[in-house]
Short mmCIF file of C-alpha atoms in Angstrom, two decimals:
data_model
loop_
_atom_site.label_atom_id
_atom_site.label_comp_id
_atom_site.label_asym_id
_atom_site.label_seq_id
_atom_site.Cartn_x
_atom_site.Cartn_y
_atom_site.Cartn_z
CA MET F 1180 27.01 30.25 25.58
CA ASN F 1181 28.01 32.78 22.92
CA ASP F 1182 29.52 35.91 24.48
CA ASP F 1183 30.54 37.71 21.28
CA PHE F 1184 27.37 39.80 21.14
CA PRO F 1185 26.53 42.30 23.92
CA LEU F 1186 22.87 41.57 24.69
CA THR F 1187 20.43 43.65 26.70
CA TYR F 1188 16.89 44.98 26.64
CA CYS F 1189 15.65 48.54 26.36
CA THR F 1190 14.21 49.99 29.55
CA ASN F 1191 11.57 51.86 27.55
CA ILE F 1192 9.40 48.84 28.36
CA HIS F 1193 8.98 50.34 31.85
CA PRO F 1194 6.70 53.35 32.46
CA GLY F 1195 8.01 56.56 34.00
CA ASP F 1196 9.87 59.58 32.68
CA ALA F 1197 11.61 61.02 35.75
CA TRP F 1198 15.06 59.89 36.89
CA VAL F 1199 13.54 58.45 40.07
CA ASP F 1200 11.36 56.27 37.83
CA VAL F 1201 14.41 55.03 35.91
CA LEU F 1202 16.14 54.04 39.14
CA ARG F 1203 13.04 52.33 40.52
CA ASN F 1204 12.59 50.32 37.32
CA LEU F 1205 16.22 49.25 37.35
CA ASP F 1206 15.97 48.15 40.99
CA GLU F 1207 12.65 46.35 40.54
CA HIS F 1208 13.06 44.83 37.08
CA ALA F 1209 16.53 45.13 35.51
CA LEU F 1210 18.29 43.57 38.48
CA GLU F 1211 15.91 40.62 38.35
CA VAL F 1212 16.79 40.20 34.67
CA LYS F 1213 20.51 40.47 35.51
CA ARG F 1214 20.25 37.78 38.19
CA ALA F 1215 18.59 35.43 35.71
CA CYS F 1216 20.66 36.16 32.61
CA SER F 1217 24.03 37.45 33.77
CA PRO F 1218 24.63 36.44 37.40
CA GLU F 1219 28.43 36.26 37.10
CA ARG F 1220 29.16 38.88 34.44
CA SER F 1221 28.52 42.59 34.20
CA PHE F 1222 25.07 43.13 32.70
CA PRO F 1223 24.78 45.69 29.88
CA LEU F 1224 21.99 48.24 30.22
CA GLY F 1225 19.99 49.76 27.39
CA LEU F 1226 18.71 52.89 29.11
CA ARG F 1227 15.89 55.06 27.91
CA LEU F 1228 16.30 58.61 29.27
CA SER F 1229 13.58 61.14 28.57
CA ALA F 1230 14.35 64.84 28.28
CA GLN F 1231 12.99 65.23 31.82
CA ALA F 1232 15.32 62.58 33.24
CA ALA F 1233 18.28 64.07 31.36
CA ARG F 1234 17.57 67.49 32.87
CA GLU F 1235 17.28 66.03 36.35
CA LEU F 1236 20.66 64.31 36.21
CA ASP F 1237 23.22 66.61 37.82
CA ASP F 1238 26.87 65.69 38.36
CA THR F 1239 26.17 64.09 41.73
CA LYS F 1240 23.38 61.88 40.41
CA ILE F 1241 25.51 60.88 37.43
CA ARG F 1242 28.35 59.84 39.75
CA ASP F 1243 25.92 58.06 42.06
CA PHE F 1244 24.58 56.03 39.17
CA GLY F 1245 28.09 55.07 38.14
CA ASP F 1246 28.52 53.77 41.69
CA TRP F 1247 25.17 51.96 41.41
CA CYS F 1248 26.39 50.18 38.26
CA HIS F 1249 29.64 49.16 39.94
CA ARG F 1250 27.81 47.93 43.03
CA HIS F 1251 25.30 45.83 41.09
CA GLY F 1252 27.55 44.54 38.33
CA CYS F 1253 26.06 46.54 35.47
CA HIS F 1254 27.30 48.92 32.80
CA VAL F 1255 25.59 51.22 30.31
CA LEU F 1256 25.80 49.83 26.78
CA THR F 1257 23.54 52.26 24.91
CA LEU F 1258 20.96 55.00 25.36
CA ASN F 1259 17.57 55.23 23.70
CA GLY F 1260 17.19 58.91 22.82
CA PHE F 1261 14.20 58.40 20.53
CA PRO F 1262 11.18 59.38 22.68
CA TYR F 1263 11.74 62.90 24.02
CA GLY F 1264 8.71 63.05 26.31
CA ALA F 1265 6.19 60.69 27.87
CA PHE F 1266 6.19 57.17 26.45
CA HIS F 1267 3.56 55.34 28.51
CA GLY F 1268 0.08 55.91 29.87
CA THR F 1269 -1.05 58.60 27.45
CA ARG F 1270 -1.68 59.09 23.74
CA ILE F 1271 1.76 58.99 22.08
CA LYS F 1272 1.08 58.24 18.40
CA GLU F 1273 3.00 60.58 16.03
CA ALA F 1274 4.06 62.83 18.93
CA VAL F 1275 6.83 60.30 19.64
CA TYR F 1276 8.84 61.84 16.79
CA ARG F 1277 8.64 65.39 18.14
CA PRO F 1278 10.74 67.38 18.50
CA ASP F 1279 12.44 66.00 15.39
CA TRP F 1280 15.72 66.89 13.69
CA ARG F 1281 14.27 70.15 12.35
CA ASP F 1282 13.99 71.38 15.93
CA ALA F 1283 16.89 72.72 18.03
CA ARG F 1284 15.37 71.06 21.09
CA ARG F 1285 16.20 67.65 19.59
CA VAL F 1286 19.83 68.74 19.24
CA ALA F 1287 20.07 70.05 22.79
CA TYR F 1288 18.46 66.91 24.23
CA THR F 1289 20.75 64.56 22.31
CA LYS F 1290 23.85 66.56 23.24
CA ARG F 1291 22.83 66.28 26.87
CA LEU F 1292 22.47 62.52 26.50
CA ALA F 1293 25.99 62.32 25.07
CA ASP F 1294 27.40 64.38 27.93
CA ILE F 1295 25.76 62.00 30.39
CA LEU F 1296 26.67 58.80 28.56
CA VAL F 1297 30.36 59.64 28.31
CA GLN F 1298 30.56 59.71 32.12
CA TRP F 1299 29.29 56.12 32.24
CA THR F 1300 31.39 54.85 29.32
CA PRO F 1301 34.93 53.53 29.74
CA ASN F 1302 37.38 55.01 27.25
CA SER F 1303 37.77 51.70 25.43
CA GLN F 1304 34.04 51.14 24.95
CA GLU F 1305 32.03 52.29 21.95
CA SER F 1306 28.45 53.28 22.67
CA SER F 1307 25.46 54.72 20.89
CA ILE F 1308 22.38 56.90 21.18
CA SER F 1309 19.44 55.84 19.03
CA THR F 1310 17.25 58.61 17.68
CA VAL F 1311 14.28 59.44 15.44
CA PRO F 1312 14.54 58.77 11.69
CA VAL F 1313 14.71 62.54 10.95
CA ALA F 1314 10.96 63.15 11.20
CA TRP F 1315 7.45 61.80 10.67
CA ARG F 1316 6.71 61.86 6.94
CA ASP F 1317 3.53 63.98 7.09
CA GLY F 1318 4.36 67.69 6.96
CA PHE F 1319 7.99 67.24 5.91
CA SER F 1320 9.11 68.95 2.70
CA ALA F 1321 12.31 69.14 0.66
CA GLU F 1322 13.04 72.63 1.97
CA HIS F 1323 13.59 71.17 5.45
CA TRP F 1324 16.64 69.11 4.49
CA PRO F 1325 19.24 71.91 4.90
CA LEU F 1326 18.06 72.58 8.45
CA VAL F 1327 18.19 68.85 9.25
CA ARG F 1328 21.74 68.69 7.95
CA THR F 1329 22.77 71.74 9.97
CA HIS F 1330 21.40 70.24 13.16
CA LEU F 1331 22.96 66.84 12.54
CA LEU F 1332 26.35 68.38 11.78
CA ASP F 1333 26.09 70.32 15.05
CA MET F 1334 25.35 67.06 16.87
CA LEU F 1335 28.14 65.11 15.20
CA SER F 1336 30.63 67.89 15.91
CA HIS F 1337 29.64 67.67 19.57
CA LEU F 1338 30.28 63.92 19.56
CA ALA F 1339 33.69 64.53 17.98
CA ARG F 1340 34.55 67.01 20.74
CA VAL F 1341 33.42 64.48 23.35
CA ARG F 1342 35.81 61.94 21.85
CA ASP F 1343 38.69 64.43 21.69
CA ARG F 1344 38.14 65.27 25.33
CA SER F 1345 37.48 61.80 26.75
CA GLY F 1346 38.52 59.17 24.21
CA ALA F 1347 35.02 57.67 24.21
CA LEU F 1348 33.41 57.02 20.83
CA ILE F 1349 29.66 57.64 20.84
CA ARG F 1350 27.64 57.13 17.66
CA LEU F 1351 24.32 58.74 16.82
CA ALA F 1352 22.16 55.90 15.49
CA LEU F 1353 19.24 56.95 13.31
CA GLU F 1354 16.44 54.37 13.46
CA PRO F 1355 14.47 53.82 10.23
CA GLU F 1356 10.76 53.34 10.89
CA PRO F 1357 7.59 53.01 8.79
CA HIS F 1358 6.00 56.27 7.59
CA CYS F 1359 9.06 58.32 8.58
CA MET F 1360 11.59 60.13 6.40
CA LEU F 1361 13.91 57.15 6.82
CA GLU F 1362 11.68 54.18 6.20
CA THR F 1363 13.22 51.68 3.80
CA ILE F 1364 16.90 50.83 3.64
CA ASP F 1365 17.08 52.40 0.17
CA GLU F 1366 15.75 55.66 1.64
CA THR F 1367 18.30 55.41 4.44
CA VAL F 1368 21.18 54.96 2.00
CA GLY F 1369 19.82 57.87 -0.05
CA PHE F 1370 19.73 60.02 3.07
CA PHE F 1371 23.40 59.40 3.82
CA GLU F 1372 24.25 60.27 0.23
CA ARG F 1373 22.18 63.47 0.46
CA MET F 1374 23.75 64.55 3.75
CA ALA F 1375 27.33 63.92 2.55
CA PHE F 1376 28.70 64.08 6.09
CA PRO F 1377 32.39 65.03 6.15
CA ALA F 1378 34.83 62.17 6.66
CA SER F 1379 36.01 63.73 9.91
CA LEU F 1380 32.54 63.22 11.42
CA SER F 1381 31.36 60.08 9.64
CA GLU F 1382 32.47 57.69 12.39
CA HIS F 1383 29.90 59.31 14.71
CA ILE F 1384 26.84 58.59 12.53
CA ALA F 1385 25.25 55.18 12.08
CA VAL F 1386 21.92 53.41 12.08
CA CYS F 1387 19.96 51.54 14.68
CA PHE F 1388 18.62 48.53 12.79
CA ASP F 1389 15.18 47.69 14.19
CA CYS F 1390 14.13 44.25 12.98
CA CYS F 1391 10.42 44.87 13.52
CA HIS F 1392 10.51 47.99 11.36
CA GLN F 1393 12.30 46.43 8.41
CA ALA F 1394 10.17 43.28 8.58
CA VAL F 1395 7.06 45.46 8.35
CA GLU F 1396 8.54 46.92 5.15
CA PHE F 1397 8.77 43.42 3.61
CA GLU F 1398 12.55 43.79 3.46
CA GLY F 1399 14.91 40.85 3.98
CA PRO F 1400 17.79 40.81 6.48
CA ALA F 1401 20.42 39.70 3.95
CA GLU F 1402 19.55 42.47 1.50
CA CYS F 1403 19.29 45.15 4.21
CA LEU F 1404 22.61 44.35 5.84
CA ALA F 1405 24.42 43.98 2.51
CA ARG F 1406 23.03 47.30 1.25
CA LEU F 1407 24.14 49.13 4.39
CA ALA F 1408 27.59 47.53 4.28
CA SER F 1409 28.12 48.36 0.61
CA ALA F 1410 27.19 51.98 1.33
CA GLY F 1411 29.67 52.11 4.23
CA ILE F 1412 26.91 52.73 6.79
CA ARG F 1413 27.61 51.31 10.26
CA VAL F 1414 25.05 49.43 12.30
CA ALA F 1415 25.59 50.82 15.82
CA LYS F 1416 23.09 48.42 17.35
CA VAL F 1417 20.34 46.03 16.37
CA GLN F 1418 17.00 46.24 18.11
CA VAL F 1419 15.74 42.70 18.34
CA SER F 1420 12.02 43.13 17.87
CA SER F 1421 9.16 41.36 16.14
CA ALA F 1422 6.04 42.58 14.33
CA LEU F 1423 2.55 41.21 13.69
CA ARG F 1424 1.77 39.38 10.46
CA ALA F 1425 -1.30 37.81 8.85
CA HIS F 1426 -2.41 36.42 5.50
CA GLY F 1427 -5.69 36.56 3.59
CA ALA F 1428 -8.84 36.38 5.67
CA ARG F 1429 -6.84 36.42 8.89
CA ILE F 1430 -5.65 39.99 8.20
CA ALA F 1431 -8.82 41.34 9.83
CA GLY F 1432 -7.56 39.81 13.09
CA LEU F 1433 -4.79 42.41 13.17
CA LEU F 1434 -7.34 45.12 13.90
CA LYS F 1435 -7.87 43.89 17.47
CA PHE F 1436 -4.38 45.20 18.24
CA ASP F 1437 -5.51 48.79 17.65
CA GLU F 1438 -5.10 50.77 20.87
CA PRO F 1439 -4.88 54.48 21.73
CA THR F 1440 -1.27 54.81 22.89
CA TYR F 1441 1.11 53.98 20.04
CA LEU F 1442 1.12 54.18 16.27
CA HIS F 1443 0.83 50.82 14.59
CA GLN F 1444 1.84 51.45 11.01
CA ALA F 1445 0.87 48.69 8.58
CA VAL F 1446 2.15 47.57 5.20
CA GLY F 1447 0.01 45.33 3.04
CA ARG F 1448 1.06 43.37 -0.01
CA ARG F 1449 -1.34 42.71 -2.86
CA ARG F 1450 -1.22 39.59 -5.00
CA ASP F 1451 0.68 41.47 -7.70
CA GLY F 1452 3.40 42.37 -5.17
CA GLN F 1453 2.40 46.03 -4.79
CA LEU F 1454 2.92 47.37 -1.26
CA LEU F 1455 0.31 49.61 0.35
CA ARG F 1456 1.23 51.67 3.42
CA PHE F 1457 -1.09 52.72 6.23
CA ALA F 1458 -0.12 55.21 8.95
CA ASP F 1459 -2.11 53.37 11.65
CA LEU F 1460 -4.43 50.40 12.09
CA PRO F 1461 -7.67 52.40 11.64
CA ASP F 1462 -6.45 53.29 8.14
CA LEU F 1463 -5.97 49.60 7.40
CA GLY F 1464 -9.44 48.92 8.79
CA ARG F 1465 -11.05 51.42 6.44
CA TRP F 1466 -9.26 49.79 3.50
CA LEU F 1467 -10.49 46.34 4.48
CA GLU F 1468 -14.05 47.65 4.93
CA ARG F 1469 -14.06 48.51 1.23
CA GLY F 1470 -13.38 44.87 0.48
CA GLU F 1471 -9.95 45.52 -1.02
CA PRO F 1472 -8.02 42.22 -0.91
CA LEU F 1473 -4.51 41.91 0.50
CA GLU F 1474 -2.36 38.80 0.31
CA GLU F 1475 -0.38 39.61 3.46
CA CYS F 1476 -0.15 42.43 5.98
CA ARG F 1477 2.44 43.29 8.61
CA VAL F 1478 1.94 45.69 11.52
CA HIS F 1479 4.35 47.73 13.64
CA PHE F 1480 3.52 46.34 17.07
CA HIS F 1481 6.50 45.12 19.11
CA VAL F 1482 5.54 41.67 20.38
CA PRO F 1483 7.58 39.15 22.42
CA VAL F 1484 10.35 37.89 20.17
CA PHE F 1485 10.11 34.23 21.20
CA LEU F 1486 6.56 33.90 19.84
CA ALA F 1487 5.85 32.74 16.27
CA GLU F 1488 2.14 33.47 16.66
CA LEU F 1489 -0.20 35.46 18.86
CA GLY F 1490 -3.67 34.04 18.92
CA GLU F 1491 -5.06 33.99 15.38
CA VAL F 1492 -2.24 36.02 13.84
CA ASP F 1493 1.45 35.35 13.28
CA THR F 1494 4.61 37.31 14.02
CA THR F 1495 7.76 38.12 12.05
CA ARG F 1496 9.97 35.95 14.25
CA PHE F 1497 11.22 34.38 11.01
CA PHE F 1498 12.97 37.70 10.24
CA LEU F 1499 14.93 37.46 13.49
CA GLU F 1500 15.83 33.84 12.88
CA ASP F 1501 17.27 34.88 9.52
CA CYS F 1502 18.86 38.14 10.72
CA ILE F 1503 20.63 37.16 13.95
CA PRO F 1504 23.04 34.63 12.38
CA ARG F 1505 24.07 37.24 9.78
CA LEU F 1506 25.23 39.88 12.26
CA ASP F 1507 28.87 40.79 12.71
CA ARG F 1508 30.35 39.64 15.99
CA GLY F 1509 30.38 42.41 18.56
CA THR F 1510 27.17 44.01 17.31
CA PRO F 1511 25.17 45.22 20.35
CA LEU F 1512 21.74 43.59 20.51
CA GLU F 1513 18.86 45.22 22.35
CA VAL F 1514 15.50 43.52 22.76
CA GLU F 1515 12.80 46.18 22.50
CA THR F 1516 9.29 44.95 23.31
CA TYR F 1517 8.02 48.25 24.68
CA SER F 1518 4.36 47.55 23.84
CA PHE F 1519 4.08 44.71 26.35
CA GLY F 1520 1.76 46.87 28.48
CA VAL F 1521 -0.76 47.42 25.66
CA LEU F 1522 -0.94 43.81 24.45
CA PRO F 1523 -4.43 42.38 24.78
CA GLU F 1524 -4.70 41.05 28.34
CA SER F 1525 -5.13 37.46 27.19
CA LEU F 1526 -1.77 37.60 25.39
CA ARG F 1527 0.36 38.84 28.30
CA LEU F 1528 2.01 35.56 29.06
CA ASP F 1529 4.14 36.46 32.05
CA SER F 1530 5.40 39.30 34.23
CA VAL F 1531 7.46 41.97 32.48
CA ALA F 1532 10.78 40.81 33.95
CA ARG F 1533 10.11 37.12 33.28
CA SER F 1534 9.03 37.93 29.73
CA VAL F 1535 12.26 39.90 29.18
CA VAL F 1536 14.27 36.95 30.53
CA ARG F 1537 12.50 34.61 28.10
CA GLU F 1538 13.28 36.99 25.25
CA LEU F 1539 16.96 37.32 26.14
CA ASN F 1540 17.29 33.57 26.56
CA TRP F 1541 15.67 33.00 23.15
CA VAL F 1542 18.10 35.43 21.50
CA ARG F 1543 21.06 33.80 23.23
CA GLU F 1544 19.92 30.34 22.14
CA THR F 1545 19.53 31.59 18.56
CA LEU F 1546 23.04 33.03 18.67
CA ASP F 1547 24.46 29.82 20.12
CA ALA F 1548 22.81 27.71 17.43
CA ALA F 1549 24.15 30.00 14.71
CA HIS F 1550 27.72 30.26 15.94
CA CYS F 1551 28.43 27.05 17.84
CA CYS F 1552 30.24 25.47 14.90
CA HIS F 1553 32.12 28.56 13.67
#
């Protein structure tokens, strides 16, 4: 078994926004995953903490959770600080990006996450907080960039003070996503050039590389990773996730995955190679109703990573099979199939915990196959 890559799953798969919900989900699900995947070793946790949970965590609860980790053989690897508010059981859609990096509430929330995380992070361990890719594209204008930079510099300065005080290195990991201000890898590199973060703070800023998102953009793992490396942009963690995919007449089958909770951005490719972008599946449906042909279409819908197809449509598992062997040793990997609960009922193959175990085992087998002879 390859142990060079910290491997976990993101607890945003579990509903609940209060701290008591986080604890219940860890007790009921994460410990089952630990017993199956890491019975003898400490199990890394990818925690999602909402703003509500972060507010509820006082010093006593933070210490108590440190004790919980020690007692159960777990440790916190990374925090998901992307969704600020509710993430299950209600209409999320574009609200998942708010407040964004134009809003002081995003800064305060992320600072609070850092102050919590440092108390669960040994001095020798690097960790990360993933966050929104600046903002949703609609309604953003060039005049907003200075405010974004001001807020990000404030956040990075806070992380630098945390390191000076504790020795712990925490990186803010911006997560490119379709139809956001950081969407393609070229846009992400351009953003870092635009922000021109001072060298004294640059070690605290990175990206969270979500495989589903970049696959939807028709980008290739080799090109993405090489572009980031050549620009000196760190990958703080990789979210191991897979999207939907269909060709030709089967593209209409993607529309059955439309549901009212999450955005499912789509990118279609015409025969001439032109890419067309749709903010959600209903937009794709209206395009198809006009009879406009697409050669291939990919949809932002996080599906179990071990599946190459889901009913009549395919997945972008091929992206993961290409990406995982290319990653630098030590890169934290976090499976993120948060939309398990909104999959069509016929496609929910197992319980949540057992599905997570299958996903982690598939990733580990892919790593072993890639690195067994190196």
